[in-house]
JSON list of C-alpha atoms in Angstrom, two decimals:
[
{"chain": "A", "resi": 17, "resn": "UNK", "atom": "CA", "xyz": [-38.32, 7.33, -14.44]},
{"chain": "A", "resi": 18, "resn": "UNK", "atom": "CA", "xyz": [-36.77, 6.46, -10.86]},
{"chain": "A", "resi": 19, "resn": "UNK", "atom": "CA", "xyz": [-37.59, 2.99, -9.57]},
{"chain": "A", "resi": 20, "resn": "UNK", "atom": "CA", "xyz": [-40.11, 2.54, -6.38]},
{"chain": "A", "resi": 21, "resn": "UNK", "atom": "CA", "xyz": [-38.72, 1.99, -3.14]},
{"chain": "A", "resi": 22, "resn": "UNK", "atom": "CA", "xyz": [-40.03, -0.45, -0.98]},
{"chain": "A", "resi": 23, "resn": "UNK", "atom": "CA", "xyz": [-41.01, 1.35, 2.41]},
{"chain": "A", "resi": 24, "resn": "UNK", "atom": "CA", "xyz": [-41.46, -2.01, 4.46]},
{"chain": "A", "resi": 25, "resn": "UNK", "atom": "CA", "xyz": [-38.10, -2.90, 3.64]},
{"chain": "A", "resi": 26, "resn": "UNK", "atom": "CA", "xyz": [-36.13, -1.93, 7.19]},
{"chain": "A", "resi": 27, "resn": "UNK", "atom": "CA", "xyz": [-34.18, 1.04, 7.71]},
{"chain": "A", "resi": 28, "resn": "UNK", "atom": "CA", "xyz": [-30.98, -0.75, 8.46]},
{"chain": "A", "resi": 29, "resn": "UNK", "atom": "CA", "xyz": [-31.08, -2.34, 4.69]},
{"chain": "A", "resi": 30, "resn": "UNK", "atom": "CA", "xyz": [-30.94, 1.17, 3.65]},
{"chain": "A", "resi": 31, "resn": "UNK", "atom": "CA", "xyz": [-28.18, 1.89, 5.82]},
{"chain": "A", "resi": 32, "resn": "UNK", "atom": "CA", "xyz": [-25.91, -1.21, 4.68]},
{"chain": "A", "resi": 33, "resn": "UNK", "atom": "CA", "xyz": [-26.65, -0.21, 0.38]},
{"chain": "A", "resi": 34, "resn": "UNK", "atom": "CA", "xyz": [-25.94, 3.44, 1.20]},
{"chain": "A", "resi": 35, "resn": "UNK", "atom": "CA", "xyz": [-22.53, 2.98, 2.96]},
{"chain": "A", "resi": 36, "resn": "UNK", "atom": "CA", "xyz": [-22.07, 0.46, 0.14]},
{"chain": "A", "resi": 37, "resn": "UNK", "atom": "CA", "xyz": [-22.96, 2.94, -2.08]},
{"chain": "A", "resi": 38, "resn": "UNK", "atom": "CA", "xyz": [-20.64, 5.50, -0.76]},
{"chain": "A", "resi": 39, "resn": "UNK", "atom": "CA", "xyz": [-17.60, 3.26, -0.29]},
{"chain": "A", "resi": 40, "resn": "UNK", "atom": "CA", "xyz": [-18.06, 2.63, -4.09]},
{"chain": "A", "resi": 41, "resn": "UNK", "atom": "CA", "xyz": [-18.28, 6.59, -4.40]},
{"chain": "A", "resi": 42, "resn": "UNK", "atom": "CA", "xyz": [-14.83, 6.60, -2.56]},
{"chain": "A", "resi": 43, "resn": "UNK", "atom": "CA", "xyz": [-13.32, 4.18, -4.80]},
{"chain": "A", "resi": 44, "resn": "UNK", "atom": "CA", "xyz": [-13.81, 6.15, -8.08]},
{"chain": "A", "resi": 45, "resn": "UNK", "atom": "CA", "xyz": [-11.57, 7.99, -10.08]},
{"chain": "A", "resi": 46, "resn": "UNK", "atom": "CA", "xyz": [-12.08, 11.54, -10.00]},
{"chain": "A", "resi": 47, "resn": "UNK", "atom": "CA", "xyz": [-12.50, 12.03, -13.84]},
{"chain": "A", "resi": 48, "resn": "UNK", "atom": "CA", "xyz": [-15.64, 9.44, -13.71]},
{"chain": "A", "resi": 49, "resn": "UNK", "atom": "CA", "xyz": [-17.96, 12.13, -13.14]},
{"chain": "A", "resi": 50, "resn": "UNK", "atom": "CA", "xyz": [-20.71, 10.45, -14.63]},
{"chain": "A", "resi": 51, "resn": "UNK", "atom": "CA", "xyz": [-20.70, 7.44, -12.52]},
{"chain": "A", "resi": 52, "resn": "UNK", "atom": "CA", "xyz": [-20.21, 9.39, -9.48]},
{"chain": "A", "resi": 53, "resn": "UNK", "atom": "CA", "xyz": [-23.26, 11.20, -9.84]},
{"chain": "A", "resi": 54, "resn": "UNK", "atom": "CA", "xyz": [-25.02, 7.89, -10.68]},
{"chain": "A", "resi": 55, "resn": "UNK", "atom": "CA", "xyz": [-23.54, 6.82, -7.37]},
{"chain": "A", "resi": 56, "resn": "UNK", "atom": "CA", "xyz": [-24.63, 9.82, -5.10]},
{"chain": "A", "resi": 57, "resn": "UNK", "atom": "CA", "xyz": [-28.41, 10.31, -6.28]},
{"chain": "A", "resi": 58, "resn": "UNK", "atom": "CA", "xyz": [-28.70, 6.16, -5.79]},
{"chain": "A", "resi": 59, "resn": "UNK", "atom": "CA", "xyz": [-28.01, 7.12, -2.17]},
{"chain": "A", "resi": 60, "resn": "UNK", "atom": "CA", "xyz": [-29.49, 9.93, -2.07]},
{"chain": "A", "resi": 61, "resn": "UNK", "atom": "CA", "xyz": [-32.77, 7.28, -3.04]},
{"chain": "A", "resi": 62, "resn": "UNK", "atom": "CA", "xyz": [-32.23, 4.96, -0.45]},
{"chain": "A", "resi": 63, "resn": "UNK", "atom": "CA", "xyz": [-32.05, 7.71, 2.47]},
{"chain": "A", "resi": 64, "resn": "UNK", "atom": "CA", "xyz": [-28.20, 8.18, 2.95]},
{"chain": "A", "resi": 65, "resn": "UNK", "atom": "CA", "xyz": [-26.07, 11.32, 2.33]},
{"chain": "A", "resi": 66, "resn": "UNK", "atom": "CA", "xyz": [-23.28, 10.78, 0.03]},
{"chain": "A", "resi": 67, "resn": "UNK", "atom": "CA", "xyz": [-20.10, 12.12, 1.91]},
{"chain": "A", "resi": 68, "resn": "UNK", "atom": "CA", "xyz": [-18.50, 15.63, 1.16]},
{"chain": "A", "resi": 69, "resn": "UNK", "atom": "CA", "xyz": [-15.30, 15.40, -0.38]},
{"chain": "A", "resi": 70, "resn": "UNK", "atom": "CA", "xyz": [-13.05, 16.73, 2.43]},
{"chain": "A", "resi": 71, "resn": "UNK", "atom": "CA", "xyz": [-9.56, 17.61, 1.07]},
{"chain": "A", "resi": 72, "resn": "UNK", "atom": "CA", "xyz": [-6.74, 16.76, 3.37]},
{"chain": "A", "resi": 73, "resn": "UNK", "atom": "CA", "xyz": [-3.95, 17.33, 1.56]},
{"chain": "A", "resi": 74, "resn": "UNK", "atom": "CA", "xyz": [-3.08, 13.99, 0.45]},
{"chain": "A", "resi": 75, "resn": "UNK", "atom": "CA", "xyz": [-4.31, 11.07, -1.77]},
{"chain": "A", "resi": 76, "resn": "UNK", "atom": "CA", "xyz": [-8.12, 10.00, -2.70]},
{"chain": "A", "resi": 77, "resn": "UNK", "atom": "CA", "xyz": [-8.53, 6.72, -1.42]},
{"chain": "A", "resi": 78, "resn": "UNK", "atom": "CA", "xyz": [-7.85, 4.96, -5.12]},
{"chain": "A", "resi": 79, "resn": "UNK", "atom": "CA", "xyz": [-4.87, 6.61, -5.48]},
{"chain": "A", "resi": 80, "resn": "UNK", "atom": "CA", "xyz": [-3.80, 5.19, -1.95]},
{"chain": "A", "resi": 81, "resn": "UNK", "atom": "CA", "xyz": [-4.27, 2.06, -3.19]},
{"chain": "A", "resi": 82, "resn": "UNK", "atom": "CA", "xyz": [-3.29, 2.20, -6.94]},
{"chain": "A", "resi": 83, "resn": "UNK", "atom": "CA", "xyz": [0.15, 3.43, -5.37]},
{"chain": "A", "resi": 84, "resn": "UNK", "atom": "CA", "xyz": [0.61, 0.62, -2.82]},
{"chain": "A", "resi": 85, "resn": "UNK", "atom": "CA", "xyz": [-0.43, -1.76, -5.74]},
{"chain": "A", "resi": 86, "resn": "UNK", "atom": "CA", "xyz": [1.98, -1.06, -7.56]},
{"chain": "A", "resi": 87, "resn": "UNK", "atom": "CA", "xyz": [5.02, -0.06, -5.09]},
{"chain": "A", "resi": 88, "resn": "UNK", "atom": "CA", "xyz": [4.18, -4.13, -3.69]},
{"chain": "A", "resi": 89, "resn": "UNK", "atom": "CA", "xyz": [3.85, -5.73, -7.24]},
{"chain": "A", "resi": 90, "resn": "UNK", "atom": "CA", "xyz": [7.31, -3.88, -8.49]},
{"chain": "A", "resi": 91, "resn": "UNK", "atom": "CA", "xyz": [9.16, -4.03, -5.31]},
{"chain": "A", "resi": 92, "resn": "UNK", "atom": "CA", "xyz": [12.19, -5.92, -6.50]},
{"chain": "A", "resi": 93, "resn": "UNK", "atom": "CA", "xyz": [12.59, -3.25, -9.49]},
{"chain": "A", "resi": 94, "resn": "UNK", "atom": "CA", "xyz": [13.54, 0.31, -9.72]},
{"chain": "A", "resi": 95, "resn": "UNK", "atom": "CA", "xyz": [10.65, 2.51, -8.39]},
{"chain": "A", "resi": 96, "resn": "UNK", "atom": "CA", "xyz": [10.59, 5.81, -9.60]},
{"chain": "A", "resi": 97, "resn": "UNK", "atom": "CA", "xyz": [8.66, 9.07, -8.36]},
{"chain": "A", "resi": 98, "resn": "UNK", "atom": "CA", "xyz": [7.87, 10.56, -11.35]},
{"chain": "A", "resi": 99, "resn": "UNK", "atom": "CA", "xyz": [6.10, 7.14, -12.49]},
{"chain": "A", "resi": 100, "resn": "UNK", "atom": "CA", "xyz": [4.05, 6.82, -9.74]},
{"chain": "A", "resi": 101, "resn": "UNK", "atom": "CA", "xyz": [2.95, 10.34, -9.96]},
{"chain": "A", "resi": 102, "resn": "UNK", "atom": "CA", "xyz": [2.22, 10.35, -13.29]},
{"chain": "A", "resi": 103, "resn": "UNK", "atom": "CA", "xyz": [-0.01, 6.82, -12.90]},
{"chain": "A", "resi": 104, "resn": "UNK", "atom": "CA", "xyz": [-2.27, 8.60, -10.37]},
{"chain": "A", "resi": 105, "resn": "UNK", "atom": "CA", "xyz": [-2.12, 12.05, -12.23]},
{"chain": "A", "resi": 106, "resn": "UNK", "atom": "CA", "xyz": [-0.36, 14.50, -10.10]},
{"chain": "A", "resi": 107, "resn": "UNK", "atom": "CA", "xyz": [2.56, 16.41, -10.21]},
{"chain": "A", "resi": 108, "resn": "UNK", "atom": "CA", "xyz": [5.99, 15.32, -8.83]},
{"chain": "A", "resi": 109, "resn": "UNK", "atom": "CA", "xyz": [6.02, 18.11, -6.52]},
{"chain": "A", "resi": 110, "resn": "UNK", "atom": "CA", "xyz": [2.22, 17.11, -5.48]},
{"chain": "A", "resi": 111, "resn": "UNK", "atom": "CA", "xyz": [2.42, 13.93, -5.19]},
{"chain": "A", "resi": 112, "resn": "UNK", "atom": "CA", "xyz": [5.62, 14.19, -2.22]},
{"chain": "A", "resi": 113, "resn": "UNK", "atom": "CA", "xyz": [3.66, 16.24, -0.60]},
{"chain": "A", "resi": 114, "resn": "UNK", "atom": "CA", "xyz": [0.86, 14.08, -0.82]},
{"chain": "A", "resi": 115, "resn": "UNK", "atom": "CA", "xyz": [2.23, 10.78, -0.22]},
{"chain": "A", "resi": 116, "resn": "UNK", "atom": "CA", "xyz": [4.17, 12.14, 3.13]},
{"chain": "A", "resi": 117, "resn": "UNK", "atom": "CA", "xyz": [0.58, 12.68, 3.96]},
{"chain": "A", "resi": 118, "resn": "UNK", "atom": "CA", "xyz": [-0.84, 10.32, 3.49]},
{"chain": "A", "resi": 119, "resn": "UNK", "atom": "CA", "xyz": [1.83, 7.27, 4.34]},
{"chain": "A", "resi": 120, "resn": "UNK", "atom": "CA", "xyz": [2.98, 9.40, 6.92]},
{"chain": "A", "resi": 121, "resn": "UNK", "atom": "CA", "xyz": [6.45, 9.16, 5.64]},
{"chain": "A", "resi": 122, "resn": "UNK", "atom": "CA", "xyz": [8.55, 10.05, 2.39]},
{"chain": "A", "resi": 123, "resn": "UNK", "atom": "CA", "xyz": [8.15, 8.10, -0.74]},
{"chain": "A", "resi": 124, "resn": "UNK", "atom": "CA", "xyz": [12.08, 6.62, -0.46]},
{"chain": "A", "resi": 125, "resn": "UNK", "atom": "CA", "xyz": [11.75, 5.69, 3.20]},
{"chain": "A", "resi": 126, "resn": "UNK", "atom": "CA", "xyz": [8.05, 3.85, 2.54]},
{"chain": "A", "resi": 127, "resn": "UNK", "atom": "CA", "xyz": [9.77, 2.23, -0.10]},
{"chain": "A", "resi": 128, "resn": "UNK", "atom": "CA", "xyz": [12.84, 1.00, 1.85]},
{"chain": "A", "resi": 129, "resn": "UNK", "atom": "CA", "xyz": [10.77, 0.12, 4.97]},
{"chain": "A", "resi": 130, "resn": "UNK", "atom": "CA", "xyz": [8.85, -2.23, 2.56]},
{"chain": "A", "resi": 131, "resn": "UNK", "atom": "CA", "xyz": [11.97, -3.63, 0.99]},
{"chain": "A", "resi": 132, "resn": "UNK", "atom": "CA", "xyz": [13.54, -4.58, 4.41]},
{"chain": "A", "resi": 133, "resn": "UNK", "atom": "CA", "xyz": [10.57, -6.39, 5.35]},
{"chain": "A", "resi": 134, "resn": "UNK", "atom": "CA", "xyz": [10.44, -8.18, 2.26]},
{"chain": "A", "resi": 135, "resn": "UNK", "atom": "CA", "xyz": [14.18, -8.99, 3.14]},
{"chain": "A", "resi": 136, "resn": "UNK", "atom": "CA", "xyz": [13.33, -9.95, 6.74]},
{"chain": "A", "resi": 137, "resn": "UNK", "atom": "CA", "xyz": [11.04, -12.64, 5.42]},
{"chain": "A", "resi": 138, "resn": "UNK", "atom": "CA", "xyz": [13.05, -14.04, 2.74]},
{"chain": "A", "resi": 139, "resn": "UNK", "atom": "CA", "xyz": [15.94, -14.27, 5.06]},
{"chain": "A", "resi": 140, "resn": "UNK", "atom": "CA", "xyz": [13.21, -16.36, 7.80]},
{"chain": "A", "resi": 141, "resn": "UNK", "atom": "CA", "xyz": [11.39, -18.65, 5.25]},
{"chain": "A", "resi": 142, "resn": "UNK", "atom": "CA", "xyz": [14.14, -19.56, 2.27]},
{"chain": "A", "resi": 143, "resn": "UNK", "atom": "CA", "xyz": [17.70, -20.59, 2.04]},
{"chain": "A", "resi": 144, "resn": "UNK", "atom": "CA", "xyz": [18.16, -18.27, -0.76]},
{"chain": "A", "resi": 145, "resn": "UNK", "atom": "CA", "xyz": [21.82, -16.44, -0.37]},
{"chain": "A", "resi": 146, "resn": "UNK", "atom": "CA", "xyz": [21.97, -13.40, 1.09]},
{"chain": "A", "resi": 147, "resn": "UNK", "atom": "CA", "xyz": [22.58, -11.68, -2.35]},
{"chain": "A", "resi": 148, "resn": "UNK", "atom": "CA", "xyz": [19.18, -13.49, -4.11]},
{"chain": "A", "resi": 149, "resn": "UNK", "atom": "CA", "xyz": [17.09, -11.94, -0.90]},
{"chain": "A", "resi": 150, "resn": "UNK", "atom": "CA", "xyz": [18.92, -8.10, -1.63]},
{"chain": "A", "resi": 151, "resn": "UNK", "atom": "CA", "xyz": [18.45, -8.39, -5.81]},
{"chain": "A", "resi": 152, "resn": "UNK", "atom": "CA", "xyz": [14.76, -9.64, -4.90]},
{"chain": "A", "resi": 153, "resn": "UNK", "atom": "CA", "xyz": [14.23, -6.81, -2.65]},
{"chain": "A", "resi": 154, "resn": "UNK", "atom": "CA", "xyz": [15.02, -4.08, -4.88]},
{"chain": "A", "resi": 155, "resn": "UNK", "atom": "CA", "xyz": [18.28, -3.12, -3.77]},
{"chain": "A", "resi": 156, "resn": "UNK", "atom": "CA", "xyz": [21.60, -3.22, -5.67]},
{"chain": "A", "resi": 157, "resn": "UNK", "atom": "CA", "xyz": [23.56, -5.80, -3.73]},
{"chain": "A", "resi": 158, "resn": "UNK", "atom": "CA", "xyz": [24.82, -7.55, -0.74]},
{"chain": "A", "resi": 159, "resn": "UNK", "atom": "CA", "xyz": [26.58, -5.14, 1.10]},
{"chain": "A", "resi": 160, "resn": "UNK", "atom": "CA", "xyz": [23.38, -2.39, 0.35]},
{"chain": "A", "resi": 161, "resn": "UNK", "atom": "CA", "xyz": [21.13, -5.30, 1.97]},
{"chain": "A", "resi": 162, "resn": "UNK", "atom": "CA", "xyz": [23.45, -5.41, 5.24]},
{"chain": "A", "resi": 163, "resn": "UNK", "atom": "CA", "xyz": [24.31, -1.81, 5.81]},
{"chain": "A", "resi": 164, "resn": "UNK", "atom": "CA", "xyz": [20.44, -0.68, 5.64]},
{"chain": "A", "resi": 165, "resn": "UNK", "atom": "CA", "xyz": [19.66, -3.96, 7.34]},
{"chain": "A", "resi": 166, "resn": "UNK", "atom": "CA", "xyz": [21.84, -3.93, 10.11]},
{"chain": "A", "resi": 167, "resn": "UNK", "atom": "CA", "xyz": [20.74, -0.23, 10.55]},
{"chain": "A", "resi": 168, "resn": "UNK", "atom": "CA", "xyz": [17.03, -0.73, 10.46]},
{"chain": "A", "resi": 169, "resn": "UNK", "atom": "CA", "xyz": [17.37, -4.42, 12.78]},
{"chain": "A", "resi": 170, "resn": "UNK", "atom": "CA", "xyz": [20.53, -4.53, 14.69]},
{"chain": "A", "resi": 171, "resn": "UNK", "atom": "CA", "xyz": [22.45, -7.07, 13.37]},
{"chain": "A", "resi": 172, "resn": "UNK", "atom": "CA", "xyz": [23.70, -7.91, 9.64]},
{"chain": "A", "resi": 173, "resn": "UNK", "atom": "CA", "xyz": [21.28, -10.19, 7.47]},
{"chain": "A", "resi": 174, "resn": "UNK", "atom": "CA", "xyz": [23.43, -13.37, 7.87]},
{"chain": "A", "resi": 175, "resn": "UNK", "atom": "CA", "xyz": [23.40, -13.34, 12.22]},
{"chain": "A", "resi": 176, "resn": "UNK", "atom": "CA", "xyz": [19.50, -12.26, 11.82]},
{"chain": "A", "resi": 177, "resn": "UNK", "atom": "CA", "xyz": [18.75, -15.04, 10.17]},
{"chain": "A", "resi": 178, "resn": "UNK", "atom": "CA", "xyz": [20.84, -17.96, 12.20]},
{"chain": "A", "resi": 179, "resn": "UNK", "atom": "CA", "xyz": [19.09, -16.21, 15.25]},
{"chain": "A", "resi": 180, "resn": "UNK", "atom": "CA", "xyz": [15.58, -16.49, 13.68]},
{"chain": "A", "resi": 181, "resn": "UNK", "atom": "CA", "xyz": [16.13, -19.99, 12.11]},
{"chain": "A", "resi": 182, "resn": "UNK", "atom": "CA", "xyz": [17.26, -21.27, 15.56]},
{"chain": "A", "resi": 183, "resn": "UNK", "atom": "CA", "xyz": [14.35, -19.93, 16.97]},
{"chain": "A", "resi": 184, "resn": "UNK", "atom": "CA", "xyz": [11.70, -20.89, 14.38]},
{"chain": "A", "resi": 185, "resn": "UNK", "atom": "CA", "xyz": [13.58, -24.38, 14.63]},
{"chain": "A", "resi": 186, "resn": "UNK", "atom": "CA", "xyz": [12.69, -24.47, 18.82]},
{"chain": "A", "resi": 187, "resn": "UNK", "atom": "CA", "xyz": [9.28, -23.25, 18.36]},
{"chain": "A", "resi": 188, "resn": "UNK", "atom": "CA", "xyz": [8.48, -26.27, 15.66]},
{"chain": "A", "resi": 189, "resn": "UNK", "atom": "CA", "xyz": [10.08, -28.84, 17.57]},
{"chain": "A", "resi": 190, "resn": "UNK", "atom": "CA", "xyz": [7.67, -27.66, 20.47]},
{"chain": "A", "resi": 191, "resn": "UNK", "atom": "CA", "xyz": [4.81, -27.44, 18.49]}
]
């Protein structure tokens, strides 16, 4: 038996539980069939449509997120393809051709962009040495840290950060 739905309850209500509805539908695994058509009749109930599944070629919206989960939590460790692939249940081959997709870049250059950054704020905000900031990022060593570093910014770690220090130094002394 189906609960009764008030009718003097605005319109907009119904609006706000069926796109809460539906961003829950989103956030589903696809093999929780069950709950996802528990999901789409409640908004079917409350007035709303539930969204078709359009294919795009790349990653359902929990796999998005289970993958940049787990690339940020593991960042300073050997990330592997065929481990992230297999965590969101795809194919090696699928899940390149996915991920370009949907990050709108390879895997190993995601990866790396996210490791530099990491780098460029450890270099800003500690005093660690330059080797401690590469081995936290991910990467193998020093001189791995200021060749991709240098490309990707301009200048080797060590001159990046006296330039930035000086800087952050001026701008709290005005502050």
């Amino acid at each position: 038996m189906e609960p009764a739905i008030n009718l003097t309850t605005s319109s907009g209500s119904y609006r706000l539980v069926a796109g809460l509805l539906v961003a829950a539908l989103d956030e589903l695994a696809p093999d929780q069939s069950e709950i996802r058509a528990k999901l789409a009749r409640a908004i079917q109930l409350v007035g709303g449509a539930p969204t078709p599944l359009v294919h795009s070629g790349g990653f359902a919206p929990w796999q998005s997120k289970r993958i940049e989960t787990h690339i940020s939590q593991n960042l300073e460790t050997q990330l592997r393809l065929d481990d992230l692939a297999a965590m969101v249940r795809v194919s090696r081959s699928h899940f390149s051709r996915a991920f370009k997709k949907s990050f709108k870049q390879c895997f190993s250059r995601y990866v790396m962009s996210l490791r530099l950054e990491r780098a460029r704020m450890l270099l800003v905000n500690t005093e660690a040495p330059i080797s401690q900031v590469a081995l936290a990022c991910g990467l193998t060593d020093q001189p791995h840290l200021t060749r991709l570093f240098h490309r990707e910014y301009g200048a080797p770690p060590n001159a990046w950060r006296r330039a930035h220090s000086q800087l952050r130094q001026v701008t709290e002394k005005t502050a």
